[in-house]
Amino acid sequence: MQKYAKMENHKLNIDLIDSFEKIPVKIFTTPKLGSAYVAAEIASLIKEKQRIGEPCVLGLATGSTPISLYAELVRLHKEEGLSFQQVITFNLDEYYPLEKEALQSYWSFMHRHLFNHVDIDPANIHVPKGELPKEEVKKHCLAYEQLIDSLGGIDLQILGIGNNGHIGFNEPGSSIFSKTRMVSLDNSTRIANAYEFQNISQVPRMAITMGINTILKAKRVLLMAWGMKAPIIAKTVEGHVTEQIPASILQQHNDCSFIIDENAAAELTRIKSPWLTGECEWTPQMIKRAVTQMALKMNKPILSLTTHDYNENGLGDLLVEKGEAYDINLQVYYLLRDSITGWPGGKADAVIPNHPERTEPHPKRCLIFSPHPDDDIISMGGTFMRLHDQGHEVHVGYQTSGNIAVTDEFVTRFLDFAVGFEEQFGIDNNKSQHILSEARSFIDHKKTNQIDTPEIRSIKGLIRRCEAKATCRYVGLKEENIHFLNLPFYETGAVEKKPMSEADILITMELLKKIKPHQIFCAGDLADPHGTHKVCLDIIFESMHRLKASGEKWIADCWVWLYKGAWQEWDIAEIEMAIPMSPDQVMKKRFGIFIHQSQKDMVPFQGSDSREFWQRAEDRNANTAKLYADLGLTKYAALEAFVRWHY
Ligand code: F6R
């Protein structure tokens, strides 16, 4: 077992220190590898129980986190003969009220992802019932607990974690003594789970969940977390036990481990500030991280940091190894200063040694990959405009149609326009009238989460294409520089997408070979393992690797820059190129975002942030500018940030 620092009665166990973690945490490079590890532990438990002739009682979770675990268990069943005949399962929770057959029920989820594909006896499957009359729920919960106890308890409990620290649906404030019961869902959970439904109003307000006590009674607990869970993971394993973070109570379990990926580990002290937990290699990047963190924490510009500050912040080692505080300050200051440039494509006829981009060739062929039809303008609108205005040949490759994020009302509104347009100009409008009436009748009778007809999906895609084209025209691009890839992985009509396929890669390689870009910009949402952006990024990475391997010459001189999607920004110390925007450019970008009318106001699948996209973009760009200013650099109105990907 991995060593960890366990704090009991506020005393540190000195023998076990190499992190601040109070629960053993295993970090994997990808969710797939973490899931394979958990699946292997489950498989060996099932086999061991089989060998001694006992049933194996598993506690299971739903949500996006365990999907790859269930895929691996199904593979182990199909390819390696792992049998579930002696397995008894208890799911953590279920929405209330919700029929089990509903697409969004956890009963359906479990059947879709696991039970339908393995040899489990249906009588051994237990999921809390979300369809009982309210007066029967208490009895049902009691029986659920008793059944678990009568089987000798849960042998292994799988958990995910909510951004608010919930486990099961035990929201902040849940008692350590809680048992299986009906709970009311936290608003943040309803918002986070709204992606499973058409919109937030359809997310049930209540749920039935196993209690914290039920979970703590499991003999072994494995909590998994991927991607954007880093802040809550750090609080859970490094902070105090508190009912305000229900998962932190797992510190009191004697056989619990966290299985997480590198992104979810990013805020752990041993990863984020490794100099505080042991020796670290003082690379320029590590020094930049340590010094910027210290400056922001101390609320001091970098050049004002003193030897005393270094010692106070656990950076005495750095002084011993690298010398005077002032010299280190300067080194970091120059790194930050050199990342700022108004010339994202390189400055023509200028030799600036530490400029983030090379000067030659000039002008460059630049290809911006935009996962959805508005990511280009939202995430790098200022840079997009600068590249064009500075004479580069800018292309945009829109990767997906983005058609699920358009409301039905937009479809009938645009069809009305098409019918009216044809009528106005004496064009036969029988066909469009027919399409309009079909669409109206489908939409009028549409059930929750019913997949749109192919016609409606294509109209929704067309609406988004027109908006993207209008934005490109607004920036000044020629029609032939706008490329719609309509990648097939996205075209399920539902939130859950297909995995990346050969077709996606071939389409992307085709565009790359046609343009032969000197510069590529793409959404580097590395911490978004289930989202569209991550699949889009994986497709580009795979295409680039293949083109490089095939010996394409241009690729040796092609630089790839990653921007973050609408939700987050790069950590200040990671940024390698920061493009300033004047107040006027901020306004110009805002109007560019406004062109995406179908994404304004209440868009479907908005996520947990109720701000509109232009507001998020402006807040984020202004915040980056503020951080640079806080560190003692010039204060710009806004900055867009990029990190280079080396391949
Ligand atoms: C699921 C459950 C929840 C999820 C948590 C994380 O049965 O009880 O606690 O594990 O909300 O959800 P995802 O995995 O979708 O991030």
Short mmCIF file of C-alpha atoms and ligand atoms in Angstrom, two decimals, residues 60-66 92-93 106 159-162 166-169 193 195 229, ligand 1:
data_model
loop_
_atom_site.label_atom_id
_atom_site.label_comp_id
_atom_site.label_asym_id
_atom_site.label_seq_id
_atom_site.Cartn_x
_atom_site.Cartn_y
_atom_site.Cartn_z
CA LEU A 60 -22.12 0.26 -7.58
CA ALA A 61 -22.25 3.86 -8.71
CA THR A 62 -23.55 5.61 -11.82
CA GLY A 63 -22.61 8.91 -13.51
CA SER A 64 -19.94 9.56 -16.08
CA THR A 65 -17.04 8.35 -13.90
CA PRO A 66 -17.65 4.57 -13.82
CA LEU A 92 -26.01 3.62 -4.46
CA ASP A 93 -28.93 5.67 -5.58
CA TYR A 106 -29.94 4.70 -12.83
CA LEU A 159 -17.96 5.54 -5.58
CA GLY A 160 -17.74 8.64 -7.71
CA ILE A 161 -17.64 12.10 -6.17
CA GLY A 162 -19.67 15.24 -6.85
CA HIS A 166 -21.20 14.29 -2.31
CA ILE A 167 -20.97 10.51 -2.38
CA GLY A 168 -24.07 8.70 -3.52
CA PHE A 169 -26.59 11.48 -3.20
CA ASN A 193 -26.69 16.39 -13.82
CA TYR A 195 -26.88 17.09 -19.08
CA LYS A 229 -12.56 17.01 -9.93
C1 F6R B 1 -23.79 8.08 -8.76
C2 F6R B 1 -23.67 8.93 -7.60
C3 F6R B 1 -22.96 10.24 -7.59
C4 F6R B 1 -21.84 10.36 -8.63
C5 F6R B 1 -21.25 11.78 -8.59
C6 F6R B 1 -20.23 11.97 -9.70
O1 F6R B 1 -24.45 6.89 -8.46
O2 F6R B 1 -24.17 8.55 -6.61
O3 F6R B 1 -22.42 10.46 -6.30
O4 F6R B 1 -20.86 9.41 -8.38
O5 F6R B 1 -22.26 12.73 -8.74
O6 F6R B 1 -20.86 11.98 -10.93
P1 F6R B 1 -20.00 11.91 -12.30
O7 F6R B 1 -19.33 10.59 -12.27
O8 F6R B 1 -21.04 11.99 -13.39
O9 F6R B 1 -19.06 13.05 -12.26
#
